[in-house]
mmCIF file of C-alpha atoms in Angstrom:
data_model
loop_
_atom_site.group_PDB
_atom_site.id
_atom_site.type_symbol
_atom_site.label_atom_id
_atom_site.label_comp_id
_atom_site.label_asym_id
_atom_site.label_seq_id
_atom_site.Cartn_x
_atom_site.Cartn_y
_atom_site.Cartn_z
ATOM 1 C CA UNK L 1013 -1.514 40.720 0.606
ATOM 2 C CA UNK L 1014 -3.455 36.900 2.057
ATOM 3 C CA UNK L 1015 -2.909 34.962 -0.280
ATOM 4 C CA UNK L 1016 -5.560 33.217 -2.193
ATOM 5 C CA UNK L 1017 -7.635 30.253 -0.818
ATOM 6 C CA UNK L 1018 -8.733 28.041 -3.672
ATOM 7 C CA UNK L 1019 -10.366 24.876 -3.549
ATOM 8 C CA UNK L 1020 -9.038 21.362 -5.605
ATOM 9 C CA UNK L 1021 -11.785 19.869 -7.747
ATOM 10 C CA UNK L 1022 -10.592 16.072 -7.188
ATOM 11 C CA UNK L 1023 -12.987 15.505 -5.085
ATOM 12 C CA UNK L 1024 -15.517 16.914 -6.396
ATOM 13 C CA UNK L 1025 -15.578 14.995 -9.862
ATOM 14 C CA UNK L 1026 -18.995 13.351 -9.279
ATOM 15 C CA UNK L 1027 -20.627 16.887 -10.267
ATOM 16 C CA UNK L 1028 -20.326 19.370 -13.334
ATOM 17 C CA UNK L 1029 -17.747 22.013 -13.025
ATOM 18 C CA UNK L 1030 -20.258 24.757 -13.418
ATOM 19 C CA UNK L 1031 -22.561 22.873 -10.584
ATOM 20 C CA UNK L 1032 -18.582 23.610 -8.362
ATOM 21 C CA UNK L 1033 -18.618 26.966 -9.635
ATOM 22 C CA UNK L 1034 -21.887 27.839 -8.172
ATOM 23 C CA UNK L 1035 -20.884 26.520 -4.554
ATOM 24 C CA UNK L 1036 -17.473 27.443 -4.594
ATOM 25 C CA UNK L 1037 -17.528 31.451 -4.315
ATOM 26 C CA UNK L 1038 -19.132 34.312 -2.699
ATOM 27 C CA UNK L 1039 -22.021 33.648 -4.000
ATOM 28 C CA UNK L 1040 -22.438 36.897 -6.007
ATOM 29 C CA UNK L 1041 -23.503 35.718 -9.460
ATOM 30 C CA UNK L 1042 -27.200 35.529 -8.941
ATOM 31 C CA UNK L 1043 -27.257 32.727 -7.079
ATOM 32 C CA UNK L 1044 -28.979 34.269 -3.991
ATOM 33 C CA UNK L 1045 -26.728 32.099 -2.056
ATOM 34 C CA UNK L 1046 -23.946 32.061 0.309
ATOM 35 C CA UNK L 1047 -21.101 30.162 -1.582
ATOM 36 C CA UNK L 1048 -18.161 28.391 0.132
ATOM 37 C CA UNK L 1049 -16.039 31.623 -0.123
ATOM 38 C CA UNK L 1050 -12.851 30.215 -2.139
ATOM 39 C CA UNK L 1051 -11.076 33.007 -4.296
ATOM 40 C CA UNK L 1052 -10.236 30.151 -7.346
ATOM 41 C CA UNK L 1053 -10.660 26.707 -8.222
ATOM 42 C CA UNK L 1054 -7.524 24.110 -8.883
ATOM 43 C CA UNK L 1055 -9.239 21.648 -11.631
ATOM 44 C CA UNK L 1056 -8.782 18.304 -11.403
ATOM 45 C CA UNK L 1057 -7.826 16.848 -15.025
ATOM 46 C CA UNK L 1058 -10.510 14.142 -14.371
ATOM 47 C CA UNK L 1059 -14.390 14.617 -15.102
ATOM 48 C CA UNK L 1060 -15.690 17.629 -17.282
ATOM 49 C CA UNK L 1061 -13.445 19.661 -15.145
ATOM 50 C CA UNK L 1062 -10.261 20.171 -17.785
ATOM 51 C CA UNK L 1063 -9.670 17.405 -20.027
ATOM 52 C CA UNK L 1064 -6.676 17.317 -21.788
ATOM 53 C CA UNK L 1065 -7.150 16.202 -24.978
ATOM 54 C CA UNK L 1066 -10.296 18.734 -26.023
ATOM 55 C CA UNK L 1067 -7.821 21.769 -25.245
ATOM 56 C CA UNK L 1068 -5.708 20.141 -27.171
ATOM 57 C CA UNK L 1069 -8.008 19.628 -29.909
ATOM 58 C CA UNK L 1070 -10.689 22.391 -29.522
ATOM 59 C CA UNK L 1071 -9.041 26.012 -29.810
ATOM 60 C CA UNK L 1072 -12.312 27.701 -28.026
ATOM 61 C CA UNK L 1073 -12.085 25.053 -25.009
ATOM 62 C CA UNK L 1074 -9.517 26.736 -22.929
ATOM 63 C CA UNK L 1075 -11.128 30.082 -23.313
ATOM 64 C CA UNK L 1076 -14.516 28.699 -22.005
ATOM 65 C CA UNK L 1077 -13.048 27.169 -19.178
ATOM 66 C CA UNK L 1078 -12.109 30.604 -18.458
ATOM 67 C CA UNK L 1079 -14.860 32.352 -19.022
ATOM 68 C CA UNK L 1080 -16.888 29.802 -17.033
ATOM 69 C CA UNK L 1081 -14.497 30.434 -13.948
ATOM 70 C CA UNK L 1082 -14.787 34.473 -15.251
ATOM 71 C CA UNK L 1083 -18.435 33.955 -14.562
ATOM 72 C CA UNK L 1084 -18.359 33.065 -11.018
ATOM 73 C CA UNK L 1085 -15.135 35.439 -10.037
ATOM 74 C CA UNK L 1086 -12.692 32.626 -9.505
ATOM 75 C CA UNK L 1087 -9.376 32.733 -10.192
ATOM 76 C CA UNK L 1088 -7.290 29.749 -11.569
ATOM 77 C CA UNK L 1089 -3.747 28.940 -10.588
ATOM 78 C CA UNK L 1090 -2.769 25.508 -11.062
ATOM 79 C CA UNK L 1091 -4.058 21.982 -12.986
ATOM 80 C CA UNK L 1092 -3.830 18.644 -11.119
ATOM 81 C CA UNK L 1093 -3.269 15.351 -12.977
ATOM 82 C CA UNK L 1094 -2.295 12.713 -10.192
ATOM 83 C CA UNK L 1095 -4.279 9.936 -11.593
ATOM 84 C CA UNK L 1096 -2.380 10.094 -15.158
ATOM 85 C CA UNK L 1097 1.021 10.871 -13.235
ATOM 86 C CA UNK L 1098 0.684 7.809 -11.180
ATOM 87 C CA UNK L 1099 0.849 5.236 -14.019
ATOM 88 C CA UNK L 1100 4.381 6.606 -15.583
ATOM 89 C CA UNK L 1101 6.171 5.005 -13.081
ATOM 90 C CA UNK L 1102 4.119 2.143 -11.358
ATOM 91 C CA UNK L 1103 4.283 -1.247 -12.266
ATOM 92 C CA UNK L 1104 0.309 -1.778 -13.613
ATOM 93 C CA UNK L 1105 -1.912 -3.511 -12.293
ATOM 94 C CA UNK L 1106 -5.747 -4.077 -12.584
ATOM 95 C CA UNK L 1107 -6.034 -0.928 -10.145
ATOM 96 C CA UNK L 1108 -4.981 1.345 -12.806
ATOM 97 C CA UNK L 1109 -7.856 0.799 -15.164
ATOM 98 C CA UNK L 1110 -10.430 2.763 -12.641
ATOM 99 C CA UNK L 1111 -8.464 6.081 -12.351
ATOM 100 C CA UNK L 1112 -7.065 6.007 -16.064
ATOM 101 C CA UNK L 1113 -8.885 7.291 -19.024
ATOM 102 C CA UNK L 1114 -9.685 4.784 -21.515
ATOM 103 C CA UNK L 1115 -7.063 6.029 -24.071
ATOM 104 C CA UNK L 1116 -4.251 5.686 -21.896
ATOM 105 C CA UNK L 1117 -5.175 2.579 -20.777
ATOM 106 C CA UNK L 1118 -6.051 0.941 -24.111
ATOM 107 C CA UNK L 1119 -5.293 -3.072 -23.884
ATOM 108 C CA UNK L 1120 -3.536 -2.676 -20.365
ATOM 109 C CA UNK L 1121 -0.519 -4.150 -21.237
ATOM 110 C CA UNK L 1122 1.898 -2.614 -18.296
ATOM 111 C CA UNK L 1123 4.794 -1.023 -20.856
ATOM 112 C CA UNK L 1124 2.183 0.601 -23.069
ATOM 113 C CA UNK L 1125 0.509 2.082 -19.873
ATOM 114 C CA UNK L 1126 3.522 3.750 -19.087
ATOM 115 C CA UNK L 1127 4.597 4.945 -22.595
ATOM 116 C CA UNK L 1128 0.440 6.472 -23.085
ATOM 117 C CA UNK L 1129 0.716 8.075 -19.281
ATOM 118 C CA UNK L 1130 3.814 9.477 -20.130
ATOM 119 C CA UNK L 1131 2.674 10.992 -23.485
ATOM 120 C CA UNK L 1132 -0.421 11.987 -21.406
ATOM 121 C CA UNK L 1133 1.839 14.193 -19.413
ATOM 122 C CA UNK L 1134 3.684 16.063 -22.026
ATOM 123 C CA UNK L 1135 0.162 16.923 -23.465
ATOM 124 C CA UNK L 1136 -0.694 17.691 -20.084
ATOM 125 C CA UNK L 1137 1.885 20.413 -20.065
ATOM 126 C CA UNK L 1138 0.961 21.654 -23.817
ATOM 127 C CA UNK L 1139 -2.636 21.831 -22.562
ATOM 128 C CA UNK L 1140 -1.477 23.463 -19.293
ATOM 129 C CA UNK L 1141 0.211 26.388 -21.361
ATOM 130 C CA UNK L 1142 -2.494 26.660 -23.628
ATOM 131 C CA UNK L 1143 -4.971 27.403 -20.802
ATOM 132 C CA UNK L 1144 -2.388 30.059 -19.280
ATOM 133 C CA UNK L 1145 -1.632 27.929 -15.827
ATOM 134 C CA UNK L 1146 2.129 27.669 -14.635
ATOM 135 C CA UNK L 1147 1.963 24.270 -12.490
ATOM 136 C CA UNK L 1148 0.539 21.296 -13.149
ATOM 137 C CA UNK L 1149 0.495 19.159 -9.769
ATOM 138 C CA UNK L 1150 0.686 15.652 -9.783
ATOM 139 C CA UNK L 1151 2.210 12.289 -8.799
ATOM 140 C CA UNK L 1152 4.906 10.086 -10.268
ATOM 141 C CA UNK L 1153 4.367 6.575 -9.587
ATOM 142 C CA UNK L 1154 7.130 4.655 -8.317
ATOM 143 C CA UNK L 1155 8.555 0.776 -9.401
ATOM 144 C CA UNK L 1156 10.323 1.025 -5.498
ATOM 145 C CA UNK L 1157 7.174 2.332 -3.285
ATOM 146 C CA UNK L 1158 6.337 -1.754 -2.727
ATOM 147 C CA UNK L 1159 10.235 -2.735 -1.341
ATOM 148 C CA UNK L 1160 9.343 0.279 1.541
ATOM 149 C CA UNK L 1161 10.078 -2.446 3.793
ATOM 150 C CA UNK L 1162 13.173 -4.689 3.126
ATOM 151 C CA UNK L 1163 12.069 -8.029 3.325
ATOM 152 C CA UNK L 1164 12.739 -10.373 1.116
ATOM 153 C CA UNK L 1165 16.159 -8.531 1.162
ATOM 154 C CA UNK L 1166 16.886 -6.504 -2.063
ATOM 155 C CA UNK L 1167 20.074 -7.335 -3.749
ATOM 156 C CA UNK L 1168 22.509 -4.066 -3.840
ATOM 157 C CA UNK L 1169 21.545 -0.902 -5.730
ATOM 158 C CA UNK L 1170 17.486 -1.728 -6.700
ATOM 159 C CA UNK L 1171 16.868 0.911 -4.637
ATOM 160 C CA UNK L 1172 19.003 3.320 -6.838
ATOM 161 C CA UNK L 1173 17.456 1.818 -10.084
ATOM 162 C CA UNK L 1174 14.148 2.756 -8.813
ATOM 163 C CA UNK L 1175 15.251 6.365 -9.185
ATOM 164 C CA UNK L 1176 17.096 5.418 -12.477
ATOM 165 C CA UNK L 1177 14.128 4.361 -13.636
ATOM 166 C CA UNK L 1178 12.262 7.502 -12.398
ATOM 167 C CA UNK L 1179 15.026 9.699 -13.838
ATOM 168 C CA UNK L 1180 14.671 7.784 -17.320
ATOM 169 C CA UNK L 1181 10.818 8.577 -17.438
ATOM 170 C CA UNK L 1182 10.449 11.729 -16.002
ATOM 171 C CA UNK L 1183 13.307 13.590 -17.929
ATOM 172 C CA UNK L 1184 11.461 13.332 -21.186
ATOM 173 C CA UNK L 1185 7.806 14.473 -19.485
ATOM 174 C CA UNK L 1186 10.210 17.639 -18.059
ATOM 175 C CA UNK L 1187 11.693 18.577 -21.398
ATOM 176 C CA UNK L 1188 8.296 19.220 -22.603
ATOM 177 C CA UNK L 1189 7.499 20.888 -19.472
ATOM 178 C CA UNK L 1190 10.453 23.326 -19.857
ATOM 179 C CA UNK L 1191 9.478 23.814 -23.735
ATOM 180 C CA UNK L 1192 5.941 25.026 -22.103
ATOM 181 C CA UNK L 1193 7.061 27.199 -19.407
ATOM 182 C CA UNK L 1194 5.316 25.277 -17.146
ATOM 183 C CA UNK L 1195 6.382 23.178 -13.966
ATOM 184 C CA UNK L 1196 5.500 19.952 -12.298
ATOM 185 C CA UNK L 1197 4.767 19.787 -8.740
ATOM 186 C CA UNK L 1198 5.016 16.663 -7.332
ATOM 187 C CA UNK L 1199 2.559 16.015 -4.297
ATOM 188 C CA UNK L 1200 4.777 14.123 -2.118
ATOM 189 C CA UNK L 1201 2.933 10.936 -1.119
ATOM 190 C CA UNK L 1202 3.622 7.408 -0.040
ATOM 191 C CA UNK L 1203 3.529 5.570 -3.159
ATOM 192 C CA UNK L 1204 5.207 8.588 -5.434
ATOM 193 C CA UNK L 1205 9.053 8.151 -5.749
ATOM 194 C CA UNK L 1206 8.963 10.849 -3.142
ATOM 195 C CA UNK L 1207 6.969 10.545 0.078
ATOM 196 C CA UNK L 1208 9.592 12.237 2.949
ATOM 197 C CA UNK L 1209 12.465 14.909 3.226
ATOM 198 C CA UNK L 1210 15.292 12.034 2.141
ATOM 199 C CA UNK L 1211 13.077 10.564 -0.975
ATOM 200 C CA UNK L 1212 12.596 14.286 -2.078
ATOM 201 C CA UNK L 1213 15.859 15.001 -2.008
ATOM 202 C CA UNK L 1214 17.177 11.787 -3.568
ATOM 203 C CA UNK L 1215 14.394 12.498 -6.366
ATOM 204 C CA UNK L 1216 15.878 16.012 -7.274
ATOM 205 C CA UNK L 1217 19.332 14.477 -7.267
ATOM 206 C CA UNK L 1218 18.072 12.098 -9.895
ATOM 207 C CA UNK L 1219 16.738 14.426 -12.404
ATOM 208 C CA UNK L 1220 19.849 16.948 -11.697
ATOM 209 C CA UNK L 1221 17.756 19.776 -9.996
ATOM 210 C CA UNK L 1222 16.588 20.735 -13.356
ATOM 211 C CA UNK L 1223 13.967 24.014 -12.029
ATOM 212 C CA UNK L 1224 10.627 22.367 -14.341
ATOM 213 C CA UNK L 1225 10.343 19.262 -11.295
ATOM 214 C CA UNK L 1226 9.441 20.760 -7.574
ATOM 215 C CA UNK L 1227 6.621 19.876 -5.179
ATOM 216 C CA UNK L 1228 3.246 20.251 -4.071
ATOM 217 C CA UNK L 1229 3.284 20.691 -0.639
ATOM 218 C CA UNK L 1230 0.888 18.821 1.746
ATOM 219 C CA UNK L 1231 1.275 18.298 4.983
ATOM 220 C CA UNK L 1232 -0.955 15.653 5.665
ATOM 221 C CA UNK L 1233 1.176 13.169 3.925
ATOM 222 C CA UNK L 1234 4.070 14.145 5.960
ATOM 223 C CA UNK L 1235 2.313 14.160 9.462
ATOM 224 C CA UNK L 1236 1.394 10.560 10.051
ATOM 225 C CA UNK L 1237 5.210 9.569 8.871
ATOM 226 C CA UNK L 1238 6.580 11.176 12.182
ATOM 227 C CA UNK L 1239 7.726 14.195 9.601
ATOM 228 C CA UNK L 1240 7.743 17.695 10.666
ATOM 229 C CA UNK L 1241 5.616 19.209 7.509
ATOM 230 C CA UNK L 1242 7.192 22.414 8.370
ATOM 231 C CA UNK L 1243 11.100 21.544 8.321
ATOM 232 C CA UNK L 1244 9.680 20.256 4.537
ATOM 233 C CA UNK L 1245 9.402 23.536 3.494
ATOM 234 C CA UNK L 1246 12.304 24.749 4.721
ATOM 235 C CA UNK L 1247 14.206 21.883 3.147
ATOM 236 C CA UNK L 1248 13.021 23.045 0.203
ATOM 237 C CA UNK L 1249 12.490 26.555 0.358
ATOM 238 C CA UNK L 1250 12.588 26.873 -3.389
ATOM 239 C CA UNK L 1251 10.736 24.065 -4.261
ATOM 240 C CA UNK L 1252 7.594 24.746 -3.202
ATOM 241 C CA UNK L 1253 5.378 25.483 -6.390
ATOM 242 C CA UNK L 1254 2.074 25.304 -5.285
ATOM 243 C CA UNK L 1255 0.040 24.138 -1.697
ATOM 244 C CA UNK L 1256 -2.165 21.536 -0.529
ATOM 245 C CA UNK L 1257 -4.265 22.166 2.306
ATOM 246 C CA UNK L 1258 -5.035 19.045 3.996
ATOM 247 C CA UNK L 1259 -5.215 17.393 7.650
ATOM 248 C CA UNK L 1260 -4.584 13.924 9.210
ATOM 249 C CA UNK L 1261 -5.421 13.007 12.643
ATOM 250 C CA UNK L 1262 -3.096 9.771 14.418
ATOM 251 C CA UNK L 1263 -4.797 8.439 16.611
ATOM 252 C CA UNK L 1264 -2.823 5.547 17.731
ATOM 253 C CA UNK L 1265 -4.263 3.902 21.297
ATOM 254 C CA UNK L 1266 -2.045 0.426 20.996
ATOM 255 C CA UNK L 1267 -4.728 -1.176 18.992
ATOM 256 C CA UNK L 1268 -3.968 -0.050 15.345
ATOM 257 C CA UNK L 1269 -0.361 1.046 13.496
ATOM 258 C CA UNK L 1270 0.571 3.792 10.961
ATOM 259 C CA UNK L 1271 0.214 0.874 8.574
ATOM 260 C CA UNK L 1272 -3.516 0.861 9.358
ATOM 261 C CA UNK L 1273 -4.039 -2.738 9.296
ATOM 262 C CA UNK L 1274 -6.003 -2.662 5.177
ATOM 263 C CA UNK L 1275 -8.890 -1.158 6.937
ATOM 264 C CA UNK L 1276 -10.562 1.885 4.507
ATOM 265 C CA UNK L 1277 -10.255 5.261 5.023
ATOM 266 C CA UNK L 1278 -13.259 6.569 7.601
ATOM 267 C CA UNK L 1279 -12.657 3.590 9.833
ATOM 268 C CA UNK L 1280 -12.241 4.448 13.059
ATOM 269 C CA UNK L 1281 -10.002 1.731 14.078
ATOM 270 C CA UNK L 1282 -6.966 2.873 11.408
ATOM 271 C CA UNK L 1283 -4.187 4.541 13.509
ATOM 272 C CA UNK L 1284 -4.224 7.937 11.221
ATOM 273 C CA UNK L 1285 -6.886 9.150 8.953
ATOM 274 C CA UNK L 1286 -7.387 12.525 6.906
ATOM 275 C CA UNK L 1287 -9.463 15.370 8.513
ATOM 276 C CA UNK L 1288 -10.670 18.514 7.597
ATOM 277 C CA UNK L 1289 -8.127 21.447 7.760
ATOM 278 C CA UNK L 1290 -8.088 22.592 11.244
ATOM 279 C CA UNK L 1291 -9.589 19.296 12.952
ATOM 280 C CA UNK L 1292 -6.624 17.173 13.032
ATOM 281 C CA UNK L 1293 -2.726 17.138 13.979
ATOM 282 C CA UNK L 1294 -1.264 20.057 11.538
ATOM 283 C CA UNK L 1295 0.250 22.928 13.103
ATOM 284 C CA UNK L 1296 -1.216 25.079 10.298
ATOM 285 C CA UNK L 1297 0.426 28.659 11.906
ATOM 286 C CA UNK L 1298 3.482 26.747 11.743
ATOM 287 C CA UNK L 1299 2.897 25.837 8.133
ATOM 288 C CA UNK L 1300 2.399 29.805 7.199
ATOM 289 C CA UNK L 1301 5.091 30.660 9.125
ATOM 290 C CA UNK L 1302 7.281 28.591 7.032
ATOM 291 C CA UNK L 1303 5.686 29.891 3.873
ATOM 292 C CA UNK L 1304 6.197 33.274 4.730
ATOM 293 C CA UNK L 1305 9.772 32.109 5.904
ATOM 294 C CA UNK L 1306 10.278 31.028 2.073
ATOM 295 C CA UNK L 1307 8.868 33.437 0.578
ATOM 296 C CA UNK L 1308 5.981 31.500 -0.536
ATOM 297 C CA UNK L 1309 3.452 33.840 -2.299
ATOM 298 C CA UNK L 1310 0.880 31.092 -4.261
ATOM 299 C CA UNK L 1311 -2.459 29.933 -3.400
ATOM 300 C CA UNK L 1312 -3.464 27.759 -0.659
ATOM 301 C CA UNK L 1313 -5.708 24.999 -2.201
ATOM 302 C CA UNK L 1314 -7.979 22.747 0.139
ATOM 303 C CA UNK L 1315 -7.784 19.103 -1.329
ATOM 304 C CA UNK L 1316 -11.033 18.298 0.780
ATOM 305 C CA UNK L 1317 -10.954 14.392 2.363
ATOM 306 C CA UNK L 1318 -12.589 13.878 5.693
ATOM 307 C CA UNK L 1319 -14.881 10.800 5.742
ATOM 308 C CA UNK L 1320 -16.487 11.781 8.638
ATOM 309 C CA UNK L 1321 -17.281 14.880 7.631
ATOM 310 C CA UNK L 1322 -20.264 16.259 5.294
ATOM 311 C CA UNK L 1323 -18.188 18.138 2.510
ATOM 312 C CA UNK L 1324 -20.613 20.903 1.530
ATOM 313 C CA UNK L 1325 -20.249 21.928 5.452
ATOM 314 C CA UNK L 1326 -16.664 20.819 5.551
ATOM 315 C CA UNK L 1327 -15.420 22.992 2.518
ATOM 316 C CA UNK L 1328 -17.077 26.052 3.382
ATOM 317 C CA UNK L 1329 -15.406 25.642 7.041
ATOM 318 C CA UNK L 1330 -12.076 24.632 5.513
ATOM 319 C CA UNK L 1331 -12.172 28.365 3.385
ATOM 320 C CA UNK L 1332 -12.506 30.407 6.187
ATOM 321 C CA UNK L 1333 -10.213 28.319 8.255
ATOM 322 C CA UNK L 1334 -7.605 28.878 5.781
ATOM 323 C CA UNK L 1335 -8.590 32.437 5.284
ATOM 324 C CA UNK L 1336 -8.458 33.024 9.586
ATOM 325 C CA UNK L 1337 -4.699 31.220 9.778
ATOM 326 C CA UNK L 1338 -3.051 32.686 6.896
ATOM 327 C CA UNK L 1339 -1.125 36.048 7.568
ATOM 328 C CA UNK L 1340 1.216 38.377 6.519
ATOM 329 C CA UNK L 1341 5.005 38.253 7.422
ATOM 330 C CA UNK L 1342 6.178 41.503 9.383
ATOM 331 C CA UNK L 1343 8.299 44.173 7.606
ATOM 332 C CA UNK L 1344 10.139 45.073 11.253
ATOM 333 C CA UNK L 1345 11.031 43.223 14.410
ATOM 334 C CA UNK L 1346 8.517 44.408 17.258
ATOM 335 C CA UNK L 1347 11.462 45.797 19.706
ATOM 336 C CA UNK L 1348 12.168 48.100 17.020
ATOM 337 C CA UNK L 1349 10.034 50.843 18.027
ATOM 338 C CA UNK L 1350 12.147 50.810 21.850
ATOM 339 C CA UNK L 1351 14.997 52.286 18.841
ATOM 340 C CA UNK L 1352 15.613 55.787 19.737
ATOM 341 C CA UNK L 1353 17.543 55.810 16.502
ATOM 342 C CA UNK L 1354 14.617 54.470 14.194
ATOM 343 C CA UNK L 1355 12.345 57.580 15.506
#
């Protein structure tokens, strides 16, 4: 059975979820339009798209969020809540007040940032429960992201208190998570306290495995690091809670680094940028065939980013690439039927 293709609301906030709803489909609810041809929707807790503290505090919101998806014959698998997620760990700065809702960043004072993003979390996973979804994708934050590089040198062991300190944070988020039923997928990212195959690894060390903390894959944070997205998922073959379907191009002609030199995203001087699934560097038949490999049986959700790109064309292209490369594994090995003792 394919599995299903939905489509991340992040980037979509600027609009009203039903407006998404509309576009997103077949197009079968009296529309008299072709819709993008997603199966489901992954909402984004940002915008009118599910906000965590009216399904905590209104017992009919969940249900219409439901219905409303109902309506337009989209399924829901997973909640996102990256911008929240990233102030647990960070050390805060002015750039958290633009991605944070106002009650979590109250007076900005850094250690009260943390403490509200944190409690925002464990609500998150109440919320999360209450609307019936399993996985609530996300980031971290990190204190350690900014030492990447080792200059100034960093006296012995910071390194290992950035995980401490990730450990100390995230344990308390988790316990909540496991009182739910519901796990947190990390999207592993440069700036999250996991951004490659060692970081992951060191990050599940940390927390002592515990089953609530795995990750949401996405390759195109692996493939401009030099990492092989799909020797990710076989790293982690049990890991993987949920799917990102995203592309990056590198395009690096001696000009321009991996760092990309501050310039924005759609430049055309950076040495990588993100591209529209199917129009970059990801092997995505590799990337299924390590799925299947895993036994990876979730959605595959297209977190849209291509500045180049215009994303009402872009996201109904991205469905029905990710509809054309996804495939079943086989149930026999094709010399089997030269067998004279399987006929």
């Amino acid at each position: 059975m394919a599995r299903p293709v939905t489509l991340f609301t992040g980037q979509w906030a600027d609009m009203k979820l039903e407006e998404i709803c509309k576009v997103a489909g077949q197009g079968s609810s009296g529309t008299g339009e072709d819709g993008f041809g997603y199966d489901g929707l992954e909402l984004a807790c940002w915008g009118d798209h599910f906000e965590v503290d009216k399904a905590l505090s209104d017992d009919t919101y969940c249900a219409r969020k439901r219905d409303l998806l109902s309506r337009y014959d989209l399924q829901l698998f997973a909640i996102s809540a990256h911008l929240v997620g990233q102030a647990v760990c960070d050390r805060i700065d002015e750039r958290h007040k633009g991605i944070l809702p106002d009650h979590v960043w109250g007076d900005g004072d850094p250690d009260g940032v943390n403490e509200r993003a944190a409690e925002e979390m464990k609500n998150t996973a109440r919320a999360a429960a209450k609307l019936g979804v399993e996985v609530v994708n996300g980031f971290t934050g990190s204190r350690i992201w900014p030492l990447v590089y080792d200059f100034p040198p960093m006296a012995p062991g910071t390194i290992e208190k950035g995980f401490e300190h990730f450990a100390a944070m995230w344990n308390p988020i988790l316990d909540v998570f496991q009182e739910c039923g519901v796990r947190f997928a990390l999207e592993v990212h440069p700036t999250e306290i996991a951004f490659d195959i060692h970081s992951a690894r060191t990050a599940l060390e940390a927390i002592d495995h515990r089953e609530e903390f795995g990750f949401n894959f996405d390759p195109s944070h692996l493939i401009w690091q030099g990492v092989d997205p799909a020797e990710f998922i076989r790293e982690f073959p049990d890991r993987i809670y949920h799917v990102h379907m995203k592309d990056a191009s590198v395009t690096l002609n001696g000009r321009s680094g991996i760092l990309s030199s501050h310039l924005p995203f759609g430049d055309h001087r950076r040495g990588w940028d993100f591209r529209s699934v199917g129009r970059g560097g990801v092997r995505f038949e590799e990337i299924i065939r390590a799925l299947n490999d895993v036994g990876y049986a979730g959605p595959l959700s297209v977190e849209w980013e291509d500045s180049g790109m215009d994303r009402m064309h872009g996201a109904k292209e991205a469905a029905q690439f990710c509809k054309n490369v996804d495939f079943e594994p086989s149930g026999r090995k094709f010399d089997s039927a030269f067998d004279k003792s399987e006929q």
